[in-house]
Coordinates of C-alpha atoms and ligand atoms in Angstrom, one line a residue:
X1 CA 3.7 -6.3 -31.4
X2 CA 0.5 -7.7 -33.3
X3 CA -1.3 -6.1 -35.8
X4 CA -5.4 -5.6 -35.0
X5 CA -7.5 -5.7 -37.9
X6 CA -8.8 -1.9 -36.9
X7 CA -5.3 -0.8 -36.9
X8 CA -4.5 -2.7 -40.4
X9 CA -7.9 -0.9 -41.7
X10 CA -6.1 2.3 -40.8
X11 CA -3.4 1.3 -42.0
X12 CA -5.2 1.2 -45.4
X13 CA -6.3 4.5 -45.5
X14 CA -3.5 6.4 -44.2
X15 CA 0.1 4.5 -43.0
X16 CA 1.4 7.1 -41.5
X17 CA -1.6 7.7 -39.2
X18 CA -1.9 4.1 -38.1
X19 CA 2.2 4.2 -37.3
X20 CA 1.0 6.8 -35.0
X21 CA -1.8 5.3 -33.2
X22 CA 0.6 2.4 -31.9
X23 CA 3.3 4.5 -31.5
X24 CA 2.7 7.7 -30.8
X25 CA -1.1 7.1 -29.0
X26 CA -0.9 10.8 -26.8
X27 CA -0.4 12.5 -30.4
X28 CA -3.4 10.2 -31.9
X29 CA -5.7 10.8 -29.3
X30 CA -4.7 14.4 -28.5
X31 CA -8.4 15.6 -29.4
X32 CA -10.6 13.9 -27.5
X33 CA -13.4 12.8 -29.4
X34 CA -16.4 14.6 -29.9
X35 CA -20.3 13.9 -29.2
X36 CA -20.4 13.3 -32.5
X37 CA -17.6 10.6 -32.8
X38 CA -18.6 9.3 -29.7
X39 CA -22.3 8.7 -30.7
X40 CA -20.6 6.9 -33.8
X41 CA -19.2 4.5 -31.0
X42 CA -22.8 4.2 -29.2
X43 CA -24.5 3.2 -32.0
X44 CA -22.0 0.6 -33.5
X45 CA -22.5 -1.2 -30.1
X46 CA -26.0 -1.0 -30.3
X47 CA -26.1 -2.5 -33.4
X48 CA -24.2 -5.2 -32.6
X49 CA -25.7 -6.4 -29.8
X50 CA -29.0 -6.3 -31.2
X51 CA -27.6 -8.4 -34.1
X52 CA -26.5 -10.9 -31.7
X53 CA -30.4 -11.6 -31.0
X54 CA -30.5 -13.1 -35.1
X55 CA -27.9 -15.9 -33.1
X56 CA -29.6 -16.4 -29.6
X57 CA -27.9 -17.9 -26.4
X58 CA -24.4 -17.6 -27.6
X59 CA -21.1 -17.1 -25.4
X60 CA -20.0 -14.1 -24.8
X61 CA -16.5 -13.0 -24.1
X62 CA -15.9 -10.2 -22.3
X63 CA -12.7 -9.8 -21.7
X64 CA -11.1 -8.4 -24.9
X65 CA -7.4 -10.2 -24.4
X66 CA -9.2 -13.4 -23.6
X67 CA -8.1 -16.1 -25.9
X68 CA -7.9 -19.0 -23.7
X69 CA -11.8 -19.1 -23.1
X70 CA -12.4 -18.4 -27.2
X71 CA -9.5 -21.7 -27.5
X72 CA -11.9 -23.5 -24.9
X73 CA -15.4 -23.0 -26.5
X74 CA -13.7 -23.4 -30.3
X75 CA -13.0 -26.8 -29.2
X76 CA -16.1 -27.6 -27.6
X77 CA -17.9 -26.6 -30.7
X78 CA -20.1 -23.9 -28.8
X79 CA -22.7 -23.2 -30.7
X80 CA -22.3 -19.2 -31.1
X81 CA -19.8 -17.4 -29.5
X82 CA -19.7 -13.5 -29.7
X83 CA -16.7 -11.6 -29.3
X84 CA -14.2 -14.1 -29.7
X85 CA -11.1 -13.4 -29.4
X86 CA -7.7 -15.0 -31.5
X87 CA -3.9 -14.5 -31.7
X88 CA -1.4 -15.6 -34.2
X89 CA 2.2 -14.9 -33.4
X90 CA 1.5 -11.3 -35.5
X91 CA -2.3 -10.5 -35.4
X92 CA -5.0 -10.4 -33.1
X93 CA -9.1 -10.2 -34.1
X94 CA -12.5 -10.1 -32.1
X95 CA -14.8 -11.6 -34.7
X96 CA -18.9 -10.4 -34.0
X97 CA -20.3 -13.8 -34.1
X98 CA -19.5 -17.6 -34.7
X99 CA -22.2 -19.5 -35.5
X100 CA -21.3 -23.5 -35.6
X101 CA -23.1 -25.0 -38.6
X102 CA -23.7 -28.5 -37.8
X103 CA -24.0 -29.5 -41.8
X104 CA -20.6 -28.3 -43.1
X105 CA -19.1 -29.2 -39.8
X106 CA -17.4 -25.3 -39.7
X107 CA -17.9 -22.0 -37.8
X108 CA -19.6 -19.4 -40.1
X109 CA -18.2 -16.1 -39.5
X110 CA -20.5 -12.9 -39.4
X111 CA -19.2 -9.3 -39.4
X112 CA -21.9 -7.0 -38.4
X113 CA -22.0 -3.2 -39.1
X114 CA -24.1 -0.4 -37.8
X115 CA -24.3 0.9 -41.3
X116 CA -26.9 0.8 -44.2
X117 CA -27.2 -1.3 -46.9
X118 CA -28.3 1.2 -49.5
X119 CA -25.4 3.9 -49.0
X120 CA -22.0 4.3 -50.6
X121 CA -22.1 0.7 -51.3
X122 CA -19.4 -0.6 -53.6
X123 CA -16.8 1.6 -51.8
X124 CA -18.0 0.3 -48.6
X125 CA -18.6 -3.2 -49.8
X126 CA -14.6 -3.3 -50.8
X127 CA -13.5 -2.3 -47.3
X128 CA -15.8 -4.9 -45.7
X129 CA -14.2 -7.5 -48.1
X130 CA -10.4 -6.5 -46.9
X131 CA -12.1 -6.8 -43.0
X132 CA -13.5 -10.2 -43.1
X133 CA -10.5 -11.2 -45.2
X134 CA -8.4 -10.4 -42.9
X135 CA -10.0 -12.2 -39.5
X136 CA -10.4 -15.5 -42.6
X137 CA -7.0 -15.2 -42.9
X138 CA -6.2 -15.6 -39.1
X139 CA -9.0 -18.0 -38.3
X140 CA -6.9 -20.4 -41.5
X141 CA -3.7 -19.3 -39.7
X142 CA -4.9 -21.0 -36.7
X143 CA -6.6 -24.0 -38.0
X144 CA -10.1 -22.9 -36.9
X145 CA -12.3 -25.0 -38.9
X146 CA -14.3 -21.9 -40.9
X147 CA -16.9 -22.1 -43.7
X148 CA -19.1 -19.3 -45.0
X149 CA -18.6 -15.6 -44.3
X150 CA -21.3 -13.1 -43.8
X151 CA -21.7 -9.2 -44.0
X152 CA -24.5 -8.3 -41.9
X153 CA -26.1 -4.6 -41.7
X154 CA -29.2 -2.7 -41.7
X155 CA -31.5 -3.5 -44.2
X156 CA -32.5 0.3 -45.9
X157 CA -35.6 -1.1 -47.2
X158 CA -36.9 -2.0 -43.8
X159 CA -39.4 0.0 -42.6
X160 CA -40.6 -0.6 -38.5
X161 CA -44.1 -2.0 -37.8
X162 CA -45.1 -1.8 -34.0
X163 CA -43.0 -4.8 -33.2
X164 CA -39.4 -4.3 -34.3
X165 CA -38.6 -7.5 -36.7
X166 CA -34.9 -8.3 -36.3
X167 CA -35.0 -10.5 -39.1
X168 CA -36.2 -8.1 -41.9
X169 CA -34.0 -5.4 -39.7
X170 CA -30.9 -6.9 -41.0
X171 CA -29.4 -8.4 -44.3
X172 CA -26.9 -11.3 -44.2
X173 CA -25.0 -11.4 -47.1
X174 CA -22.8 -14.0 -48.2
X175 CA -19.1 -12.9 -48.7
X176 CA -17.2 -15.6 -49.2
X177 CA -16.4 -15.9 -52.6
X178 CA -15.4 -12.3 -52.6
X179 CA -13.1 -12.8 -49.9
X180 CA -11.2 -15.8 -50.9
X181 CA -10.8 -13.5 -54.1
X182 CA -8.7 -11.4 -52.4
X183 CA -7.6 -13.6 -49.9
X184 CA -4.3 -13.7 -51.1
X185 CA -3.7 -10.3 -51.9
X186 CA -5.1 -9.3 -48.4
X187 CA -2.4 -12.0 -47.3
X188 CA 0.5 -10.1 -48.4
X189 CA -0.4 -6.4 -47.6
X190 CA -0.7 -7.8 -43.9
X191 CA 2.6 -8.8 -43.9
X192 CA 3.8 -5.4 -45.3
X193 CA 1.4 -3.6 -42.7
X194 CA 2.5 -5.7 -40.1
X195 CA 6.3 -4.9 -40.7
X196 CA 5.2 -1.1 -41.0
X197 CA 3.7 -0.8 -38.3
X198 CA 6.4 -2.6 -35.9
X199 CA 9.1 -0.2 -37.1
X200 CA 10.3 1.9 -34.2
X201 CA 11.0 4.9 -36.3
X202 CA 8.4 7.2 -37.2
X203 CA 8.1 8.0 -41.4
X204 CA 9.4 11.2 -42.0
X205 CA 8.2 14.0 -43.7
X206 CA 5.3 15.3 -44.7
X207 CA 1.9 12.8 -45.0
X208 CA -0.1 12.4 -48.1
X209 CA -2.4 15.1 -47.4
X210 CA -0.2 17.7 -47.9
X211 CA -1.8 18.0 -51.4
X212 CA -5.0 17.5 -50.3
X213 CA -8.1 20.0 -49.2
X214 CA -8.7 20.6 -45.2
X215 CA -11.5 18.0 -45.2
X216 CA -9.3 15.1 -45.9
X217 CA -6.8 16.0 -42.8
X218 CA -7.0 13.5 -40.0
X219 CA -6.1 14.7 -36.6
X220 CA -2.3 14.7 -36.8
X221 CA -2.1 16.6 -39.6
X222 CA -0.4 19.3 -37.5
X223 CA 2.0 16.8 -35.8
X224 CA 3.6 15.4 -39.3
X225 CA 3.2 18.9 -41.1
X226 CA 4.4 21.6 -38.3
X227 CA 5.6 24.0 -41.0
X228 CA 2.0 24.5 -42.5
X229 CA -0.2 27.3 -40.5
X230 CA -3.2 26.1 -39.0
X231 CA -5.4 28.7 -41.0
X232 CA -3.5 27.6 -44.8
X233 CA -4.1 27.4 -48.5
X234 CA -5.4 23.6 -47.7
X235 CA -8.7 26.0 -46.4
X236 CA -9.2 27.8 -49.8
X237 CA -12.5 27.4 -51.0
X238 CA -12.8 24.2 -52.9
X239 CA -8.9 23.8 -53.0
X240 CA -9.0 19.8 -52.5
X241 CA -10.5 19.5 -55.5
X242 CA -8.4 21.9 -58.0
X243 CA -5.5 19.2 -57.1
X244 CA -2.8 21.1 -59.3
X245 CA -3.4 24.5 -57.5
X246 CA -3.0 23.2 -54.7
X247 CA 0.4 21.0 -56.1
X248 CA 1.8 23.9 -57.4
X249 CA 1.1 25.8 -54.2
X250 CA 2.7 23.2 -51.8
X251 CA 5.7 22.4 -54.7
X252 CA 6.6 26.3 -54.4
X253 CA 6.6 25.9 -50.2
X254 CA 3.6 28.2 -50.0
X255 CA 1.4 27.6 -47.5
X256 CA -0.1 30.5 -45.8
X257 CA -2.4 31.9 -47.4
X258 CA -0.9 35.3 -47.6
X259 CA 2.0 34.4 -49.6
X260 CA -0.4 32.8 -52.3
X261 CA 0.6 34.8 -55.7
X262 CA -1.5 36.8 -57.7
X263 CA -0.5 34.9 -60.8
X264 CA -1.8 31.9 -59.5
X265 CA -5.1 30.8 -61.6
X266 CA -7.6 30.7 -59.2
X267 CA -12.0 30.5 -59.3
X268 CA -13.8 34.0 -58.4
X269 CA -14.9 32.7 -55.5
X270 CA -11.2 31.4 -54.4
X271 CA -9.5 34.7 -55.8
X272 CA -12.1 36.7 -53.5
X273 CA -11.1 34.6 -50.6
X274 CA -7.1 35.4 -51.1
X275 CA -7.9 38.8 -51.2
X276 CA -9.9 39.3 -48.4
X277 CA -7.1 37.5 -46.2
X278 CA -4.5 39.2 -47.8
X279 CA -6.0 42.5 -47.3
X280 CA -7.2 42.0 -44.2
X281 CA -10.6 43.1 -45.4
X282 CA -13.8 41.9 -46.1
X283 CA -15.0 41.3 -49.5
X284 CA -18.9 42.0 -50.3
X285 CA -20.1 40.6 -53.8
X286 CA -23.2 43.1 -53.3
X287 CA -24.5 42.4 -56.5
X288 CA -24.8 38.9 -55.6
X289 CA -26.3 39.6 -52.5
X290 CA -29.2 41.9 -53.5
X291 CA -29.7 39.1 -56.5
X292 CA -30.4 36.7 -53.9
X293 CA -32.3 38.6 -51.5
X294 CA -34.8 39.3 -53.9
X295 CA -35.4 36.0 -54.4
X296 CA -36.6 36.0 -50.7
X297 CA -40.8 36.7 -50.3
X298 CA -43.0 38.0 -47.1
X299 CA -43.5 36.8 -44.8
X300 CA -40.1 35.4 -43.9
X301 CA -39.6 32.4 -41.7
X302 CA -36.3 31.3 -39.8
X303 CA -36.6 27.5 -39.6
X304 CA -34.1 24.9 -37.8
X305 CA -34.5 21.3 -36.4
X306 CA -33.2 19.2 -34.2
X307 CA -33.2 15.6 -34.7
X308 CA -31.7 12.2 -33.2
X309 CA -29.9 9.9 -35.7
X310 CA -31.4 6.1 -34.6
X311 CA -29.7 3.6 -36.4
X312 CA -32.5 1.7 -34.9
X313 CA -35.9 2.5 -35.9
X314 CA -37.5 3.3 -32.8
X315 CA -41.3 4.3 -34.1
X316 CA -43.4 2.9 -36.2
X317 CA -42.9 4.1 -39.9
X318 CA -39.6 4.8 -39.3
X319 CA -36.4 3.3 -41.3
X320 CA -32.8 2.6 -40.4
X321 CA -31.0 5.5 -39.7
X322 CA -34.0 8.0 -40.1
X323 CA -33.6 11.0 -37.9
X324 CA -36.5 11.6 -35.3
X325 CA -36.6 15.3 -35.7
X326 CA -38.0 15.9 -32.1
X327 CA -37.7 19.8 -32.0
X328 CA -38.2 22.7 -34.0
X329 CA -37.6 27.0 -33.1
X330 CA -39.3 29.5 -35.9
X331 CA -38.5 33.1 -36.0
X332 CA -41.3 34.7 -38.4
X333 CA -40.2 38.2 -39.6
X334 CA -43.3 40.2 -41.2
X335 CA -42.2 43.4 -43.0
X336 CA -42.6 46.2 -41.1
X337 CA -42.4 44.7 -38.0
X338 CA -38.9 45.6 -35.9
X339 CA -38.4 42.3 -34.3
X340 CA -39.3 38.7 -35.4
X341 CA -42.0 36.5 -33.6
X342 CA -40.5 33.5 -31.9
X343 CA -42.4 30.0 -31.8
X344 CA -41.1 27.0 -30.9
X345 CA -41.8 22.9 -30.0
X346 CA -40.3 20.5 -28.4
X347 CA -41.4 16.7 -27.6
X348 CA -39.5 14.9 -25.2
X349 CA -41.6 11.7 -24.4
X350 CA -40.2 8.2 -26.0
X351 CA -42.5 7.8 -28.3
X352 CA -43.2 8.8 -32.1
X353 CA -42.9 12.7 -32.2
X354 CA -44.3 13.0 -36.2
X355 CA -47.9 13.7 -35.1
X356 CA -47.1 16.6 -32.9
X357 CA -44.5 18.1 -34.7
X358 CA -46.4 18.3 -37.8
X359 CA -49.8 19.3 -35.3
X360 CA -47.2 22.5 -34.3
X361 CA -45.6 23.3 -37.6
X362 CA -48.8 23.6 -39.2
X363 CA -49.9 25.7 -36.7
X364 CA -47.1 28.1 -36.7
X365 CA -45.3 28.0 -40.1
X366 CA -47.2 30.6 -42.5
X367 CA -48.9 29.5 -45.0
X368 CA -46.9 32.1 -47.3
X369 CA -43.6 33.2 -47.7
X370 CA -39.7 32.1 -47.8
X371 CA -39.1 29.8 -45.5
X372 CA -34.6 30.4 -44.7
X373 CA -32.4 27.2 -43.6
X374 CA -28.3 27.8 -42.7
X375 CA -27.8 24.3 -44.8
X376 CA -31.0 23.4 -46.8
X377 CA -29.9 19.7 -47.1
X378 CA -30.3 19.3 -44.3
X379 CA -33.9 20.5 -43.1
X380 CA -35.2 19.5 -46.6
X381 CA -34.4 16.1 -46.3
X382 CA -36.3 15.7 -42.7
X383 CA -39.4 17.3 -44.5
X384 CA -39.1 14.3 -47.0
X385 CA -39.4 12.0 -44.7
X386 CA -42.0 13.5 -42.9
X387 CA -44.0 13.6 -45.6
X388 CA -43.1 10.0 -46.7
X389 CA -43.8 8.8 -43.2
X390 CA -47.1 10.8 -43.6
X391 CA -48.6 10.5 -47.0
X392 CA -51.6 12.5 -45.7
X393 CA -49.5 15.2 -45.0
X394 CA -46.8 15.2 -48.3
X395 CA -48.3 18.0 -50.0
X396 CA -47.3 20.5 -47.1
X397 CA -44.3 19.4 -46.7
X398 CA -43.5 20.0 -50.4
X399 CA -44.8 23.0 -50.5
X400 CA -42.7 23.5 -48.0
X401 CA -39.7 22.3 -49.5
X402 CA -40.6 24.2 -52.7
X403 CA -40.2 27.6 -50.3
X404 CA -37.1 26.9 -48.3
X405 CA -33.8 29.0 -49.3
X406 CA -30.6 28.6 -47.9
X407 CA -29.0 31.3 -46.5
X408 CA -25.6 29.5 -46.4
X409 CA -25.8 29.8 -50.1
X410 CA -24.5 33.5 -49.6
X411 CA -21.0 32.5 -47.5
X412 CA -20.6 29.1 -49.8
X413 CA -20.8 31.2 -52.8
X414 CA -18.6 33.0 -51.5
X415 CA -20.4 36.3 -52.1
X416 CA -19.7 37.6 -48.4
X417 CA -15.8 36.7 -47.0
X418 CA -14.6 37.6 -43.5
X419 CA -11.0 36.6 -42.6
X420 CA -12.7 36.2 -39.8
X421 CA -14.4 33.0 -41.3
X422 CA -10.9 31.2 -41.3
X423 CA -12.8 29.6 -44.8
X424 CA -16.2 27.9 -43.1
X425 CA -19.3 28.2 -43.7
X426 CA -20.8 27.4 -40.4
X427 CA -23.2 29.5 -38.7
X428 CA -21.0 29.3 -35.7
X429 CA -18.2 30.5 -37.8
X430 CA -20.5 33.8 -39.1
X431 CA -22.8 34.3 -36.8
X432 CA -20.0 36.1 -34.5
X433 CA -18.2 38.5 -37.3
X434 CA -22.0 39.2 -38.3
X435 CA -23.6 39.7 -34.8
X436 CA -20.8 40.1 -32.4
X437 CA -23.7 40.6 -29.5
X438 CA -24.5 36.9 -30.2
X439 CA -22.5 34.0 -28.9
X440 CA -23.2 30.1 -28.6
X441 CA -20.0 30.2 -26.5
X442 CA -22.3 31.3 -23.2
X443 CA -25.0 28.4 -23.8
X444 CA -25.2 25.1 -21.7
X445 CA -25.7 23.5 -25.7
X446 CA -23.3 24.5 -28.3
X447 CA -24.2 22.0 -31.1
X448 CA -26.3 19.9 -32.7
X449 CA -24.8 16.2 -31.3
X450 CA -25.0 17.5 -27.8
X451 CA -28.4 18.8 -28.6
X452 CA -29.3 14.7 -30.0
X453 CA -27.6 13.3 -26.9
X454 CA -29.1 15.3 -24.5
X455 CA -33.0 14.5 -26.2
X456 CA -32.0 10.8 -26.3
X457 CA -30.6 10.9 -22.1
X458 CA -33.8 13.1 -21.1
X459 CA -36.3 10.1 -23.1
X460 CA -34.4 7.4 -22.1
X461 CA -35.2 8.5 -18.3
X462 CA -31.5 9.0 -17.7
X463 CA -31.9 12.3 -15.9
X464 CA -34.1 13.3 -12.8
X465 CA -37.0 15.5 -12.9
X466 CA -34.8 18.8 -12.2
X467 CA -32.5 17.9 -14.7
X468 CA -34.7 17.4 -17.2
X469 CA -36.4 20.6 -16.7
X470 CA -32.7 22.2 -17.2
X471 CA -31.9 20.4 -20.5
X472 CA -35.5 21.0 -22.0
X473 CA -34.6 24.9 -21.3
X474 CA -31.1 24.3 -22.5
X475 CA -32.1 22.7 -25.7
X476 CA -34.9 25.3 -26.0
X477 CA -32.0 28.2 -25.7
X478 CA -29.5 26.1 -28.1
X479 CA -32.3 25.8 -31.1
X480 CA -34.4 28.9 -30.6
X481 CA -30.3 30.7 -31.0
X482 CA -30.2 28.9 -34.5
X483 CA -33.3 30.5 -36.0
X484 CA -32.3 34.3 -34.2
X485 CA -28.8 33.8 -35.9
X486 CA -30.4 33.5 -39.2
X487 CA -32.6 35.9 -38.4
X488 CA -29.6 38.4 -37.5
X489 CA -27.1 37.2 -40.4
X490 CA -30.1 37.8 -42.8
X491 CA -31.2 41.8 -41.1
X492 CA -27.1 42.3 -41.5
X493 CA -27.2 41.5 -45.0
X494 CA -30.4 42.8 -45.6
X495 CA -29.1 46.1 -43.6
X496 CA -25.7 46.5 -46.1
X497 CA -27.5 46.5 -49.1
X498 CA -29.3 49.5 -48.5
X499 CA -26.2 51.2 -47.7
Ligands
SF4_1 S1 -3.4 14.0 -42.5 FE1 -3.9 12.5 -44.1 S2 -1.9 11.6 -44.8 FE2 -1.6 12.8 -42.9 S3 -1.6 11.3 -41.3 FE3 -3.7 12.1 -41.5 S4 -4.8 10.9 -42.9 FE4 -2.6 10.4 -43.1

């Protein structure tokens, strides 16, 4: 059994969950993976085949168990080979691209990720090191005659003119001197991965995460902790990071929620959680919630987008990773009135959607007045770029900004618990305890990465006419349910403080 560099890079965050991926693979892959996750996959290959144009008329190998061919064109000294593929007697790698350097004599090895260079980047930089260390470390093993190692990603500071520039697109940075570093360090935990992960017995007990909040559980947090409830005190409000509640809770074996003790120190916002479950009722901070209602002004608009994630700048103006927000549905609530008035837009051609979706905003968004998000964030952070994109049109879009209030705020705070709410936030985790009489469960669309992937299939032409017609209506249905739901949360609050 050899040891893949993915599976030694899981290894690394979590043993126990790599042990199950090789061994257990029907427990790993039990939830099939999302749009989301899958979209994750999508763009990674994207990436890297564009990258490969930086390295023109390489090899390619296809097949992924292929190292005869890889052997072959090594020792021909092909000038770039992507893909290829090596074995030692205990680890296997598929490098992104060897590039033969005719000065030094020696492949140059470059590792190519579909991420940015501007986020996260020491943390992400360190993993990155342990990845190119460890294909290094095989290419040595194997007498492959290697010289410089390079990281290359998205370059954050790019921003797309009409042609897209490949070149500026991406950063190569040099690694090596960071990876022979910790070359020999690397070395070693391989061989201690390696002999993990070839043990036949599965690690008992509990995993790591038992002391840790629900956001940190991987998928098979159920399989190596059965005893814990699937609704536990891992899903208290901000648990994961009061560490020694949470120590103290899973020391004492408490781990439903119900059996959490009344002595135990606990925030406002937590304690009102435990009581709600434990009672079985909800708890209504309506202090809290008239306090923040008032902050709320006429006219009052329900605002949502929907947006596509392209790693690639498609438009000009655009930068890695920007999100083409290609939809919007308002609901406008005008006091007095008894229902709210719906607008809505939607552009589904492949081109830049910034000039329209401003033209339609404008011409529906009051000038006045609160303008409510379910995760501010969110929406804020598309009207930056907007803006950015469209220096004549910043100051509306601050002004926008400057009137948006999140309506999340209330269930994050806290202020308004349901048992019903298992502990989220979402709006698809409210919207049903709230509004019973509305349900995403009955609509074609039911999220916001189906919502993406559809836009992306219907502009990349990979639907007919009909069907296009059906997903414009669908994503119509999905986004104009967003701003009602808001609408309907808000009237219910609204509604219970005049009680
Ligand atoms: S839940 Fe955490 S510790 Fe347990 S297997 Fe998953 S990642 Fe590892």
């Amino acid at each position: 059994m050899k040891l893949t560099k993915t599976d030694f890079l899981i290894y690394k965050d979590c043993a126990k969950n790599a042990w199950l991926k090789v061994h257990k693979p029907d427990i790993y892959f039990a939830k099939p993976l999302s749009v989301f996750d899958q979209s994750i996959i999508e763009t990674g290959n994207e990436v890297d085949q564009l990258a490969r144009d930086l390295f023109p008329n390489g090899a390619l190998i296809t097949d992924r168990s292929d190292t005869k061919q890889t052997k072959k064109l090594v020792k021909e000294k092909a000038p770039v080979i992507y893909q290829p593929v090596f074995e030692t007697e205990s680890y296997k790698i598929i490098c992104d691209i060897l590039v033969w350097n005719s000065n030094t004599n020696l492949y140059d090895l470059f590792e190519v990720k579909a991420s940015n260079s501007g986020e996260d980047k020491k943390k992400k930089d360190e993993l990155y090191s342990q990845d190119i260390a460890f294909q290094y470390l095989v290419l040595k093993e194997l007498n492959i005659p290697i010289g410089k190692l390079f990281l290359v990603r998205l370059n954050n500071e790019y921003v797309r003119g009409v042609e897209l520039d490949i070149q500026q697109l991406f950063t190569k940075e040099d690694f090596t001197e960071r990876v022979l570093k910790i070359s020999n360090s690397v070395a070693e935990e391989m061989k201690i991965a390696h002999d993990f992960i070839i043990q036949e017995k599965e690690p008992h007990g509990s995993c790591k995460c038992i002391t840790r909040g629900r956001s940190a559980h991987c998928t098979t947090f159920s399989h190596s902790n059965p005893h814990v409830p699937e609704y536990s005190v891992h899903d208290i409000s901000r648990i994961g990071q009061s560490k020694k509640k949470l120590e103290e809770l899973v020391d004492s074996g408490i781990f439903s929620i119900h059996d959490v003790p009344r002595e135990l120190k606990l925030s406002k916002s937590q304690r009102n959680q435990v009581d709600a479950i434990q009672s079985g009722n909800q708890f209504v901070d309506k202090i809290e919630i008239c306090s923040f209602l008032s902050t709320i002004s006429n006219p009052i608009s329900f605002l949502d987008y929907e947006t596509f994630p392209s790693a690639i700048p498609r438009f000009v103006g655009y930068r890695p990773f920007n999100q083409i927000p290609f939809q919007f549905s308002l609901h406008v609530f005008n006091k007095g009135e008894t229902e709210p008035i719906h607008a809505e837009f939607i552009f589904t051609e492949n081109k830049n959607p910034d000039e329209a979706i401003i033209k339609a905003l404008k011409k529906y968004l009051p000038n006045g007045g609160s303008v409510l998000v379910w995760n501010k964030t969110f929406e804020m952070g598309r009207n930056r770029e907007l803006g950015m994109r469209n220096p004549e049109h910043r100051v509306f879009f601050e002004d926008l900004n400057s009137r948006i209030i999140d309506l999340r705020d209330i269930f994050t705070e806290q202020n308004f618990i349901h048992p019903g709410f298992k502990g989220k936030t979402s709006i698809k985790y409210v919207l049903p305890i709230l509004a019973p009489h509305l349900s995403y469960k009955t609509l074609d669309i039911q999220e916001g990465a189906t919502a993406s992937d559809t836009w992306n299939k219907i502009v990349r032409k990979e639907f007919t006419d009909d069907e296009i017609k059906e997903k414009v209506n669908n994503l119509c249905t999905y986004c104009k349910m967003d701003t009602y739901a808001m609408y309907a949360i808000w009237k219910y609050l609204f509604d219970l403080t005049r009680v």
